[in-house]
XYZ file of C-alpha atoms in Angstrom:
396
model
C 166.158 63.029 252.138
C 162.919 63.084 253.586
C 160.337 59.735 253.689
C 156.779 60.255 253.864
C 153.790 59.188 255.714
C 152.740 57.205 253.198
C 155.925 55.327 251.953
C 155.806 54.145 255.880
C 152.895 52.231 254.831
C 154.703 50.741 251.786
C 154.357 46.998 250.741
C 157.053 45.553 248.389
C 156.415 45.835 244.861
C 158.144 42.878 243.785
C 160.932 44.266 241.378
C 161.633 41.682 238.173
C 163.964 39.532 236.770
C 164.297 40.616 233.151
C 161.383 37.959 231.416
C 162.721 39.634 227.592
C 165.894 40.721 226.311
C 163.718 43.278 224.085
C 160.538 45.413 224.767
C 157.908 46.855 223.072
C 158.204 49.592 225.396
C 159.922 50.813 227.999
C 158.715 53.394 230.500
C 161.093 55.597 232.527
C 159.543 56.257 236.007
C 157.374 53.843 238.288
C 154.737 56.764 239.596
C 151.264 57.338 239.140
C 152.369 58.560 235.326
C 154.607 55.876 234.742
C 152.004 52.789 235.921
C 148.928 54.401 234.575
C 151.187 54.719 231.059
C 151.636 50.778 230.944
C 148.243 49.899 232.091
C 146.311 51.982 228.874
C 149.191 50.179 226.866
C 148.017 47.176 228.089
C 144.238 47.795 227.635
C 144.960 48.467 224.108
C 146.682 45.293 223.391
C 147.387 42.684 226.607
C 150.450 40.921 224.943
C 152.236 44.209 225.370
C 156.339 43.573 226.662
C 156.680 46.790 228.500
C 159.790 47.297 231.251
C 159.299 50.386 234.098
C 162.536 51.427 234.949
C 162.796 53.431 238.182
C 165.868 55.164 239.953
C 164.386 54.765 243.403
C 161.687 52.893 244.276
C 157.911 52.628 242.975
C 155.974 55.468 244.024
C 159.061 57.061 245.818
C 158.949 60.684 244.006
C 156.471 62.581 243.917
C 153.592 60.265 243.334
C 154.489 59.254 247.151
C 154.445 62.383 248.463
C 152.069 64.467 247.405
C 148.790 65.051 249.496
C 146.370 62.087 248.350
C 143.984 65.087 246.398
C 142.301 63.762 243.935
C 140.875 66.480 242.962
C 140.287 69.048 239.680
C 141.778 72.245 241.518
C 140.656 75.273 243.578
C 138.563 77.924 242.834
C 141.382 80.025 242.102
C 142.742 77.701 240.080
C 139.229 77.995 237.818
C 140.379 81.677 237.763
C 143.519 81.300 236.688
C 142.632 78.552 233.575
C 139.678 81.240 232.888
C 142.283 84.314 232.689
C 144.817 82.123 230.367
C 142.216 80.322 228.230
C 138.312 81.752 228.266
C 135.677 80.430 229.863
C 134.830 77.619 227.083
C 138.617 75.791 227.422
C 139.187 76.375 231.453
C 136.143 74.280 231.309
C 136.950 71.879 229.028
C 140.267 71.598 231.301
C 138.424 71.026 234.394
C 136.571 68.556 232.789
C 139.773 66.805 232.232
C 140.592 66.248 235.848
C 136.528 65.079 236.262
C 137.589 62.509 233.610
C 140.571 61.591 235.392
C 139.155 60.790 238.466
C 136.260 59.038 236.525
C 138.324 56.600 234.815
C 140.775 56.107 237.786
C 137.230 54.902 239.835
C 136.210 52.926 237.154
C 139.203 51.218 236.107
C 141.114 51.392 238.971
C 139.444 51.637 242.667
C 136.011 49.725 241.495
C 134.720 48.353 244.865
C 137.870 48.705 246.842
C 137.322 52.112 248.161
C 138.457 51.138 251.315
C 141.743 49.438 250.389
C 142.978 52.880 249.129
C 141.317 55.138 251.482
C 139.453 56.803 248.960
C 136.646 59.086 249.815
C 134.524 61.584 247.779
C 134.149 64.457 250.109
C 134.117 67.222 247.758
C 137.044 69.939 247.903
C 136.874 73.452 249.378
C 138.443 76.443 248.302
C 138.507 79.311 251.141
C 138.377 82.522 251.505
C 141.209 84.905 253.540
C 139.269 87.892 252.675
C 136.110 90.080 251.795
C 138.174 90.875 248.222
C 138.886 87.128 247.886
C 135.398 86.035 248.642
C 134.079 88.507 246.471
C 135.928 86.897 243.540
C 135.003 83.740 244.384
C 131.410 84.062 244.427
C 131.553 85.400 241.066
C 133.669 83.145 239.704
C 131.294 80.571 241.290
C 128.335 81.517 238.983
C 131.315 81.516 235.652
C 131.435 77.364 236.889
C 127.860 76.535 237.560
C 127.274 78.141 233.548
C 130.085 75.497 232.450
C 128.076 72.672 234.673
C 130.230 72.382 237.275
C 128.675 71.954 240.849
C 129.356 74.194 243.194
C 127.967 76.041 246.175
C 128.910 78.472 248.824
C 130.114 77.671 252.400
C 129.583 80.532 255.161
C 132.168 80.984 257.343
C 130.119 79.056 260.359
C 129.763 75.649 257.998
C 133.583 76.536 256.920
C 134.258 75.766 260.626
C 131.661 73.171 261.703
C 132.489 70.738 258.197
C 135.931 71.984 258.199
C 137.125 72.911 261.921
C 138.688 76.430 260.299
C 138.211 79.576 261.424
C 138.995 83.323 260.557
C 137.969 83.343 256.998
C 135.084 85.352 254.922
C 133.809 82.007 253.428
C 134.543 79.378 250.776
C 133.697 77.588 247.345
C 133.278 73.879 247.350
C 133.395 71.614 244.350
C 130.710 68.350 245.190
C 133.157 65.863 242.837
C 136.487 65.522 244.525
C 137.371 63.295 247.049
C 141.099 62.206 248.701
C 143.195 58.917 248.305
C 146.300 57.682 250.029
C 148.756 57.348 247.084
C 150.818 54.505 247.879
C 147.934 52.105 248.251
C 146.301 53.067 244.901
C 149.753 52.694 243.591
C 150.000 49.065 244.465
C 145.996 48.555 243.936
C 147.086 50.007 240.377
C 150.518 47.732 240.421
C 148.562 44.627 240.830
C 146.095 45.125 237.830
C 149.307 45.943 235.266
C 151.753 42.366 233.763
C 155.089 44.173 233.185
C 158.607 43.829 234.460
C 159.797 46.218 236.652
C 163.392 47.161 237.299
C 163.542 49.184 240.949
C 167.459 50.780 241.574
C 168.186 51.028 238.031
C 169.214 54.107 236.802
C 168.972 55.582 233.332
C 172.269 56.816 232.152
C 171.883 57.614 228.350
C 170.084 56.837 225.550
C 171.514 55.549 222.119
C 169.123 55.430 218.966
C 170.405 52.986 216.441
C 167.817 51.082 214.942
C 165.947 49.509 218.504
C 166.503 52.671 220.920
C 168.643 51.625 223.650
C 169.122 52.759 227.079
C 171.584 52.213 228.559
C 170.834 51.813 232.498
C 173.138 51.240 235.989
C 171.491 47.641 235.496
C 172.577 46.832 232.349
C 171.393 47.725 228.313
C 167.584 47.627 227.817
C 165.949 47.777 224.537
C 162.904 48.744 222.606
C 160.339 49.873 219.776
C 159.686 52.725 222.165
C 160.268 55.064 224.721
C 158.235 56.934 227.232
C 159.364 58.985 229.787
C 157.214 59.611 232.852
C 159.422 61.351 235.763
C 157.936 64.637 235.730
C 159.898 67.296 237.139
C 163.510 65.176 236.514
C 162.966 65.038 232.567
C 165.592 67.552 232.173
C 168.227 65.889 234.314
C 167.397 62.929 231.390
C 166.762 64.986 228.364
C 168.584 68.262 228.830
C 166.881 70.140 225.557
C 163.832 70.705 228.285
C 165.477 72.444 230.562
C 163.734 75.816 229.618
C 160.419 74.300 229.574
C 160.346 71.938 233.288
C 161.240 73.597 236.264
C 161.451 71.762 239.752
C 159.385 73.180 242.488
C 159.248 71.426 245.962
C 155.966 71.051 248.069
C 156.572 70.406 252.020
C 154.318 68.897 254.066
C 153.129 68.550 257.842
C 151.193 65.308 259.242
C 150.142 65.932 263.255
C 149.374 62.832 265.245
C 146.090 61.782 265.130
C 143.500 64.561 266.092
C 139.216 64.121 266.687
C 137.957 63.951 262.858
C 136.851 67.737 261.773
C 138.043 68.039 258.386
C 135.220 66.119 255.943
C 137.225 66.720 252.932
C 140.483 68.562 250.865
C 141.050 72.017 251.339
C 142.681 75.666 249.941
C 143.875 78.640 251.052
C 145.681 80.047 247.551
C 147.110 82.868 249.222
C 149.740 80.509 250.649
C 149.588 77.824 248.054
C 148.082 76.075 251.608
C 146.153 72.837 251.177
C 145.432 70.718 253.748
C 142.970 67.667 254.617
C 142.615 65.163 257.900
C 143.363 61.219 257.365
C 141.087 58.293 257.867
C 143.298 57.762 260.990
C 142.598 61.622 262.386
C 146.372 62.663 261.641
C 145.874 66.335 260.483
C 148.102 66.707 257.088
C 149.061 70.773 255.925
C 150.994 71.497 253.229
C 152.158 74.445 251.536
C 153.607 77.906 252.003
C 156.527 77.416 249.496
C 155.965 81.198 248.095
C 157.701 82.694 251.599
C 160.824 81.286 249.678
C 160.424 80.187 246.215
C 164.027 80.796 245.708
C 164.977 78.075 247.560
C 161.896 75.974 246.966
C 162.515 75.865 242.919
C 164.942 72.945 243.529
C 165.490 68.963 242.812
C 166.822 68.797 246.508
C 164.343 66.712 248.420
C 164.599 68.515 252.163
C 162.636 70.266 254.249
C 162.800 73.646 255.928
C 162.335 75.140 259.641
C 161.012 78.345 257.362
C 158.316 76.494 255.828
C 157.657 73.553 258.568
C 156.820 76.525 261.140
C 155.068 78.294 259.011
C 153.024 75.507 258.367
C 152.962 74.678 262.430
C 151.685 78.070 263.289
C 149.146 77.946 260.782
C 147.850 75.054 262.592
C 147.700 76.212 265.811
C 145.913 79.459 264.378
C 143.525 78.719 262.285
C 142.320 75.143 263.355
C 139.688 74.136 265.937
C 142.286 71.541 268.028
C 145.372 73.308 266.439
C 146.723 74.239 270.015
C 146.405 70.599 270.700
C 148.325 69.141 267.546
C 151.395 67.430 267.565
C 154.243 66.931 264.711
C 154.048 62.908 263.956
C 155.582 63.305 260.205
C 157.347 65.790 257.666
C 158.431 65.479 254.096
C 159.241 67.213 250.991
C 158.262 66.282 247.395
C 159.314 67.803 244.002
C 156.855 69.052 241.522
C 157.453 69.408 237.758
C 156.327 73.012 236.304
C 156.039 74.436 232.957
C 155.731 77.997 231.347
C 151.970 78.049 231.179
C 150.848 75.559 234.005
C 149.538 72.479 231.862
C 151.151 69.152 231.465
C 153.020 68.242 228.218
C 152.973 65.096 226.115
C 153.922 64.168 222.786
C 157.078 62.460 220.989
C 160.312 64.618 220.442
C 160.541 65.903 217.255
C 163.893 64.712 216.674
C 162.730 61.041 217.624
C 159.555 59.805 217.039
C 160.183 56.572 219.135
C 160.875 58.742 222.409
C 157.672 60.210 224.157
C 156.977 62.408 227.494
C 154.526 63.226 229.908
C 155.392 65.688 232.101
C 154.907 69.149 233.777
C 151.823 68.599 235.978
C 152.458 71.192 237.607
C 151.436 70.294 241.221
C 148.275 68.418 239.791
C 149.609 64.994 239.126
C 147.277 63.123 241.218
C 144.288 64.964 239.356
C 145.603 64.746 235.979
C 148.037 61.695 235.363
C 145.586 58.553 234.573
C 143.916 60.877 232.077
C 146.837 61.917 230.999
C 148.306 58.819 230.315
C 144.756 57.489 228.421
C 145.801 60.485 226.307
C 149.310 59.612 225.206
C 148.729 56.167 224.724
C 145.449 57.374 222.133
C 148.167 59.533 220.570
C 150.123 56.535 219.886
C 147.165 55.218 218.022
C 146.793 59.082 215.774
C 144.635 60.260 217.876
C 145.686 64.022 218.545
C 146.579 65.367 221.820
C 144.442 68.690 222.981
C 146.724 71.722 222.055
C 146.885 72.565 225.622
C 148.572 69.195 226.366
C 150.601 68.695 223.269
C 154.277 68.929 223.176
C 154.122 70.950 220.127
C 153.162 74.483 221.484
C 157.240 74.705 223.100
C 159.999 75.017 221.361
C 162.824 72.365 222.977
C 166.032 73.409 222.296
C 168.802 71.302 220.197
């Protein structure tokens, strides 16, 4: 089991006592998802009993080890929604994640930018070739029709804004900026009144009348349930095992380095991201397609495959690459579906037990929103088709 950089920076969270032998809800998984779930329940009415139960430790899957990107997506990933969905819903999907990190700034971050790390650099996809850059340029002028701002970067600004070199050019997107997820996750924990229960496993569930669940901890019960653990909903709810498949992301941190990286990054063509720290530590992640085999797993482990790929890119391609230094490595595990967009809804079996899940490697950029949006659904208001729960079929 691997720890990340940023659960080394972890305060306590102060796990509860149980303050009600019954709750209005309770909400299975204490990440980004899970928290942002009980503060919209909260915001629509404060007097809310609401339990987080969580296996581990707040913050300690993926929501604590992801890259900090709190962003809408690449430029490939523009091309990808515009492919599936037409030009009129990939943009009304992008405008999602703007929404997301919106709200999360509003309600969240306010005027403590600096107690999460949070900065708005803009993200930049780039380019490994003249083909690639090609597409990118066009696709480019598809975004700036739907209003979204974005420019080219030649490859001499590529290196002096983001000390890269050996590529034909690159997209960046003015409204995303970074984060370091375990600090927003306590900013976020601080703002919420609910009991949590840390080391408490969730062994079944038992609907009879109040839905029970029956935990390593003890019985818990409530009006409702929501489940927030993202790529581990089918180790809880087996009849979505065909729709949420685990994927792991690993990632490199080099000791600190001079600053010459202003903001996120991607290279597609090795699902590479990478971005450099407040501190100057370098952080590269990616490069799971030289063995997706292995990489489509719940085991939470890293590599020599993927950890020297990931080296040797940095030596390569960065301006004090030959310099850098291994200070941290990790392993997270992402939560895909069929089609690449979240899912959330109640089952259709049970109308008291409700999911988000399936972010599909976009969790930071997607979950607060996402949350706003299940909590509204609670309330009648429908979920977008593209999010609902409705368009798989879960087996028996």
């Amino acid at each position: 089991m691997s720890i990340s950089y940023w659960l080394t920076h972890k305060d306590s969270f102060n796990s509860s006592a149980a303050s009600s032998s019954h709750y209005d809800f309770i909400i299975v998984g204490a990440g980004i998802a899970g928290l942002s779930t009980a503060y919209w329940l909260l915001q629509e009415n404060p007097n809310s009993k609401i339990a987080i139960l969580e296996r581990n430790t707040v913050g300690f899957g993926a929501s604590g080890r992801n890259a900090g990107f709190v962003t809408c997506g690449s430029t490939e990933h523009f091309i990808k929604l515009y492919e599936q969905f037409g030009l009129q819903k990939a943009s009304e999907i992008w405008k999602f994640s703007e929404d997301n990190r919106r709200l999360l700034l509003e309600h969240i971050v306010q005027d403590q930018t600096d107690l999460v790390d949070y900065r708005h650099t803009g993200s930049c996809t780039v380019a490994p070739s003249s083909a690639h850059w090609s597409k990118y340029k066009k696709t480019a002028d598809l975004m700036k029709v739907c209003g979204i701002d974005v420019h080219e970067v030649d490859p001499q600004n590529l290196e002096a804004d983001y000390g890269v070199t050996g590529f034909e050019g690159g997209i960046q997107y003015t409204g995303d900026g970074y984060i370091h997820p375990i600090k927003l996750l306590q900013l976020l924990r601080s703002k919420i009144k609910v009991d949590i229960f840390e080391h408490t496993e969730v062994l079944k569930i038992e609907s009879a009348g109040d839905e029970k669940v029956h935990t390593s901890a003890g019985v818990f019960t409530a009006d409702k349930i929501i489940f927030t653990v993202n790529a581990y909903l089918p180790l809880l709810l087996n009849n979505f095992s065909d729709v949420i498949k685990p994927g792991r992301g690993q990632i490199l941190v080099t000791e600190p380095l001079p600053a010459f990286v202003k903001g996120p990054c991607y290279l597609t063509k090795h699902l590479c991201y990478f971005r450099q720290l407040p501190t100057g530590h370098l952080l590269v992640g990616g490069f799971r397609n030289l063995d997706l085999d292995k990489e489509n797993t719940h085991e939470d482990q890293i590599t020599n495959l993927i950890q020297t790929a990931i080296f040797d890119f940095i030596k390569s391609h960065f301006k004090f690459g030959p310099q850098a230094k291994i200070a941290y490595q990790w392993s997270g595990i992402m939560g895909f579906t069929p089609d690449g967009q979240m899912m959330i809804g109640s089952l259709p079996e049970n109308k008291n037990i409700h999911v988000m899940a399936g972010c599909s490697g976009h969790g930071m950029g997607l979950s607060f929103n996402a949350a706003h949006t299940l909590v509204k659904s609670l309330h009648g208001i429908p979920v977008p088709e593209h999010l609902s729960l409705g368009r798989f079929f879960l087996k028996s």
